[in-house]
Amino acid sequence: MDNVGDVLLAGPSVRAVAARADRVVLLAGPRGRAGADMLPGVDTVLQWCAPWIDPEPPPVTADAVRDLADAVRAEGVDAAIVLTSFHQSALPLALVLRTAGVGWIGAVSEDYPGSLLDLRHRVRDDLPEAERGLSLVRAAGYPTPPGDDGALAVRRPLPDVSALTGPPGYVVVHPGASVPARRPSAQRSAEHVRGLLADGHRVLVTGAPHERELTAQVAVHGARDLGGATDLPGLAAVLDRAAVAVAPNTGTAHLAAAVGTPVVSLFAPVVPARRWAPHRVPTILLGDQDAPCRDTRARRCPVRGHPCLDSITTRDVVSATNRLATPAGRMTTGGSP
């Protein structure tokens, strides 16, 4: 019910359920809907904005809750697995699903669920988010199918973006993030782009349509500005042709992981890297993981100068990019630091 990155991290769990279920209906929020449409194993996507999850929540109304229950009932759902991030409660959605007549519901829950859950699952506190979801679906009777390595994935084929990118082998720099505390300053990102260009890399700067001003500031000295130039499948295709992606903790880093592209992760410790680092791809984590903002879940940096990210040097970014761009670097096990 969260953002695109959260939905992509749910992908291995969705595939495990799809291997045994007759049909999979994925309920997603509006911020994650584009990711839901790209997940293998999904037959139908329902969209609904959860007031207890969305950062700009709509009011809770009886009509809105009734609309969701009616939509679930119309799909004939027999069982539901509620996938949440570690800091979210599954119980509000479980209540709505019960009113929709769903007969079996499972979720991770620290809170006493009463009759809301048939499976109240407990997990270790340090599991990566994708593994957290897989732990839940295994407990519900959906093991990872044979031949599935549990990595992130998207539906293929992806669109042809060669007219935008030129030949493969470039570096993607994605400077934005939906949470300001999780991204470097535009000035620092522009410095990283300059350094990568000076080192001989072709650089493409990506961003959503609302980030065009940011990408224009960052795409300096010959870098190609693709801000607002693609939808999510197009962005996946751009990342698929890249040698390396340089990105903060945002959905684009997880999208890079879903197409198998190594990631230089500029990671602010407001949430734990052990849970949210790019999953199962070669990754080099940069950023002060012991900064004062650690584990605060702050949306705006509480420390003057944003030291956890803006202290990352361009030399470190270029060095990490070069390490991952080599064949040996691409074979390095990444994901959780």
XYZ file of C-alpha atoms in Angstrom:
337
model
C 0.000 0.000 0.000
C 3.110 2.237 -0.084
C 5.508 3.642 -2.702
C 6.925 2.035 -5.843
C 10.026 0.778 -4.058
C 7.959 -0.961 -1.405
C 5.860 -2.649 -4.082
C 8.948 -3.858 -5.963
C 10.340 -5.302 -2.727
C 7.103 -7.282 -2.368
C 7.701 -8.876 -5.779
C 9.410 -12.093 -4.594
C 6.529 -12.710 -2.171
C 3.971 -12.115 -4.916
C 5.704 -14.642 -7.183
C 5.727 -17.231 -4.410
C 1.976 -16.835 -3.905
C 1.313 -16.804 -7.656
C 3.063 -20.173 -8.050
C 0.323 -21.870 -5.978
C -2.709 -19.593 -6.110
C -5.328 -19.686 -8.850
C -5.229 -15.914 -9.198
C -3.425 -13.000 -7.530
C -5.156 -9.673 -6.879
C -2.678 -7.034 -5.737
C -4.024 -4.138 -3.699
C -1.735 -1.114 -4.064
C -1.767 2.551 -3.190
C -1.656 5.271 -5.853
C 2.048 5.951 -5.213
C 2.926 2.313 -5.880
C 0.411 1.489 -8.612
C 2.922 1.780 -11.481
C 5.183 -0.727 -9.743
C 2.261 -3.090 -9.128
C 1.503 -3.139 -12.856
C 5.072 -4.332 -13.526
C 5.211 -7.274 -11.094
C 5.320 -10.812 -12.520
C 2.562 -13.031 -11.153
C -0.098 -10.346 -10.709
C -3.422 -10.913 -12.488
C -5.398 -7.887 -11.280
C -4.421 -4.635 -9.565
C -6.797 -2.773 -7.254
C -5.860 0.751 -6.221
C -6.852 2.399 -2.949
C -5.164 5.075 -0.856
C -4.679 3.905 2.736
C -5.078 6.844 5.161
C -2.844 5.089 7.721
C 0.081 4.751 5.259
C 0.060 7.552 2.679
C 2.232 10.559 3.690
C -0.515 12.933 2.540
C -3.471 10.922 3.804
C -7.026 11.500 2.671
C -9.733 11.665 5.319
C -11.210 8.408 6.536
C -14.772 8.175 5.277
C -17.351 5.424 5.418
C -17.887 5.696 1.658
C -14.185 5.227 0.862
C -13.879 2.203 3.145
C -17.080 0.758 1.695
C -15.742 1.213 -1.841
C -12.639 -0.806 -0.990
C -14.632 -3.571 0.673
C -16.967 -3.730 -2.341
C -14.031 -3.941 -4.766
C -12.424 -6.774 -2.791
C -15.738 -8.607 -2.515
C -16.288 -8.274 -6.266
C -12.971 -10.032 -6.917
C -14.058 -13.064 -4.893
C -10.950 -13.027 -2.706
C -10.637 -16.150 -0.523
C -7.445 -15.282 1.359
C -5.289 -12.227 1.901
C -1.663 -11.693 2.887
C -1.007 -8.148 4.091
C 2.566 -7.067 3.322
C 3.718 -4.063 5.322
C 6.955 -2.268 6.025
C 8.489 -2.879 9.438
C 7.014 0.328 10.906
C 3.451 -0.144 9.638
C 0.413 -1.918 11.062
C -1.480 -4.493 9.026
C -4.541 -4.365 11.280
C -6.529 -1.474 9.727
C -6.493 -3.202 6.346
C -7.253 -6.562 7.949
C -10.381 -5.025 9.481
C -11.590 -3.795 6.086
C -10.827 -7.159 4.486
C -12.860 -8.948 7.166
C -15.835 -6.715 6.395
C -15.363 -7.656 2.726
C -15.819 -11.325 3.628
C -12.206 -12.466 3.232
C -12.075 -15.774 5.083
C -8.339 -16.045 5.806
C -5.850 -13.240 6.506
C -2.180 -13.378 7.426
C 0.250 -10.593 8.334
C 3.243 -9.645 10.426
C 1.880 -8.058 13.588
C 3.441 -7.047 16.864
C 0.043 -5.892 18.138
C -2.561 -8.321 19.382
C -4.875 -8.893 16.376
C -7.828 -10.606 18.024
C -9.938 -12.173 15.282
C -8.528 -9.908 12.547
C -5.740 -12.333 11.617
C -5.655 -16.084 11.107
C -1.864 -15.988 10.899
C -0.065 -13.577 13.203
C 3.526 -13.885 12.025
C 6.621 -12.731 13.908
C 9.947 -11.924 12.230
C 13.456 -10.934 13.252
C 13.992 -7.207 13.512
C 16.933 -7.107 11.081
C 15.506 -8.842 8.017
C 15.711 -7.050 4.660
C 12.227 -6.011 3.575
C 12.033 -8.529 0.714
C 13.058 -11.353 3.071
C 10.536 -10.151 5.633
C 7.756 -10.600 3.084
C 9.048 -14.008 1.986
C 9.112 -15.139 5.613
C 5.423 -14.268 5.906
C 4.290 -15.990 2.703
C 6.298 -19.115 3.587
C 4.505 -19.241 6.925
C 1.233 -18.929 5.006
C 2.093 -21.990 2.896
C 3.661 -20.380 -0.159
C 7.355 -21.348 -0.369
C 9.642 -19.789 -2.935
C 9.105 -21.866 -6.094
C 11.942 -23.988 -7.514
C 14.217 -21.966 -9.759
C 13.204 -18.633 -8.224
C 16.203 -16.989 -6.548
C 14.113 -14.506 -4.569
C 15.566 -11.464 -6.324
C 13.482 -8.499 -7.443
C 12.072 -8.626 -10.971
C 9.778 -6.816 -13.407
C 7.714 -7.930 -16.353
C 9.552 -8.104 -19.647
C 9.966 -7.151 -22.436
C 10.784 -3.565 -21.534
C 10.278 -0.715 -24.018
C 12.981 0.311 -26.480
C 14.674 3.427 -25.078
C 17.766 3.403 -27.268
C 16.772 6.729 -28.853
C 16.935 8.301 -25.395
C 20.029 6.576 -24.084
C 22.323 5.775 -26.986
C 24.307 2.534 -26.668
C 24.357 0.630 -23.359
C 27.085 1.046 -20.764
C 26.388 4.501 -19.349
C 25.989 5.501 -15.703
C 22.576 6.593 -14.437
C 22.548 9.251 -11.719
C 19.159 9.573 -10.051
C 19.310 12.513 -7.621
C 15.760 12.610 -6.269
C 13.768 10.847 -3.569
C 10.220 11.303 -2.298
C 11.602 11.915 1.209
C 13.950 14.946 1.198
C 16.101 13.565 4.032
C 17.058 10.623 1.834
C 18.600 12.537 -1.065
C 21.800 14.566 -1.429
C 21.644 18.252 -2.242
C 21.371 19.175 -5.915
C 24.792 20.819 -5.699
C 26.432 17.664 -4.363
C 24.723 15.496 -6.987
C 25.945 17.860 -9.724
C 29.486 17.514 -8.358
C 29.198 13.727 -8.593
C 28.054 14.041 -12.218
C 31.026 16.287 -13.041
C 33.403 13.772 -11.503
C 31.902 10.847 -13.400
C 32.098 12.755 -16.685
C 35.709 13.758 -16.003
C 36.495 10.092 -15.385
C 35.212 9.219 -18.850
C 31.710 7.942 -18.113
C 28.616 8.782 -20.123
C 26.057 10.014 -17.599
C 22.269 10.059 -17.822
C 20.347 11.925 -15.117
C 16.873 10.561 -14.429
C 13.888 11.866 -12.508
C 10.101 12.021 -12.413
C 8.182 14.786 -14.213
C 7.939 16.799 -10.979
C 11.736 16.567 -10.605
C 12.631 18.298 -13.886
C 14.003 21.346 -12.095
C 16.229 19.110 -9.981
C 17.533 17.065 -12.901
C 18.252 20.245 -14.872
C 20.439 21.436 -11.982
C 22.255 18.117 -11.762
C 22.737 17.316 -15.485
C 25.859 19.449 -16.055
C 28.729 19.536 -18.584
C 27.275 17.166 -21.144
C 25.248 14.769 -19.007
C 21.953 13.846 -20.647
C 18.893 15.093 -18.766
C 16.068 12.543 -18.834
C 13.989 14.220 -16.132
C 10.334 13.455 -16.869
C 11.238 11.695 -20.143
C 9.973 8.206 -19.222
C 7.218 6.380 -17.427
C 8.188 3.631 -14.957
C 8.644 0.851 -17.578
C 10.754 3.284 -19.603
C 12.870 4.086 -16.556
C 13.339 0.361 -15.962
C 14.557 0.037 -19.556
C 16.988 2.940 -19.083
C 18.352 1.269 -15.936
C 18.507 -2.111 -17.649
C 20.999 -0.751 -20.209
C 23.147 1.024 -17.585
C 26.475 -0.228 -16.288
C 25.776 1.243 -12.844
C 23.064 3.314 -11.159
C 23.953 5.972 -8.560
C 20.892 6.659 -6.423
C 19.706 7.421 -2.893
C 17.299 5.191 -0.979
C 14.355 5.540 -3.327
C 12.242 3.456 -5.682
C 14.711 3.888 -8.544
C 17.400 2.037 -6.579
C 14.997 -0.888 -6.153
C 13.990 -0.671 -9.812
C 17.680 -0.921 -10.742
C 17.909 -4.027 -8.560
C 14.824 -5.452 -10.277
C 16.579 -5.292 -13.672
C 19.893 -6.548 -12.268
C 21.895 -3.313 -12.466
C 24.565 -2.666 -9.782
C 23.865 0.267 -7.474
C 26.042 2.864 -5.787
C 23.658 3.489 -2.898
C 23.806 6.953 -1.333
C 22.031 5.846 1.807
C 20.795 8.144 4.567
C 20.485 6.190 7.837
C 17.065 7.593 8.771
C 15.909 4.035 8.087
C 18.161 0.977 8.466
C 20.270 -0.002 5.461
C 20.071 -3.636 6.543
C 16.382 -3.495 5.651
C 16.333 -1.125 2.704
C 19.579 -1.429 0.749
C 19.151 -2.623 -2.880
C 18.294 -6.307 -2.750
C 20.377 -9.096 -4.275
C 22.450 -6.991 -6.691
C 26.079 -5.813 -6.423
C 25.901 -2.720 -4.208
C 28.343 -0.316 -2.627
C 26.814 1.607 0.254
C 28.005 5.178 0.808
C 26.942 7.588 3.544
C 27.568 7.899 7.266
C 25.425 5.165 8.783
C 26.177 6.420 12.312
C 24.999 10.002 11.695
C 22.797 11.628 14.378
C 19.705 11.092 12.198
C 20.106 7.321 12.422
C 16.802 5.387 12.752
C 14.746 8.567 13.209
C 12.621 8.007 10.058
C 12.888 11.775 9.586
C 11.423 13.109 6.375
C 13.558 16.268 6.470
C 17.144 16.208 7.647
C 17.304 17.214 11.329
C 21.065 17.944 11.179
C 22.541 21.132 9.708
C 24.390 20.517 6.444
C 22.881 17.073 5.776
C 26.219 15.439 6.691
C 25.194 11.799 6.223
C 24.890 12.312 2.442
C 26.574 15.594 1.577
C 29.797 14.386 3.179
C 30.052 11.684 0.489
C 32.907 12.732 -1.772
C 32.841 12.645 -5.546
C 36.027 10.587 -5.396
C 34.135 7.928 -3.417
C 31.257 7.921 -5.911
C 33.587 7.608 -8.905
C 35.627 4.889 -7.205
C 32.508 2.894 -6.286
C 31.125 3.288 -9.802
C 34.336 2.024 -11.349
C 34.435 -0.969 -9.027
C 30.877 -1.998 -9.905
C 31.262 -1.299 -13.623
C 33.957 -3.970 -14.021
C 32.982 -7.611 -14.654
C 34.439 -8.582 -11.270
C 32.455 -5.837 -9.556
C 29.207 -6.915 -11.200
C 29.716 -10.433 -9.821
C 30.172 -9.177 -6.258
C 27.356 -10.092 -3.916
C 25.470 -6.958 -2.944
C 22.191 -6.005 -1.344
C 22.362 -5.818 2.420
C 25.546 -4.146 3.679
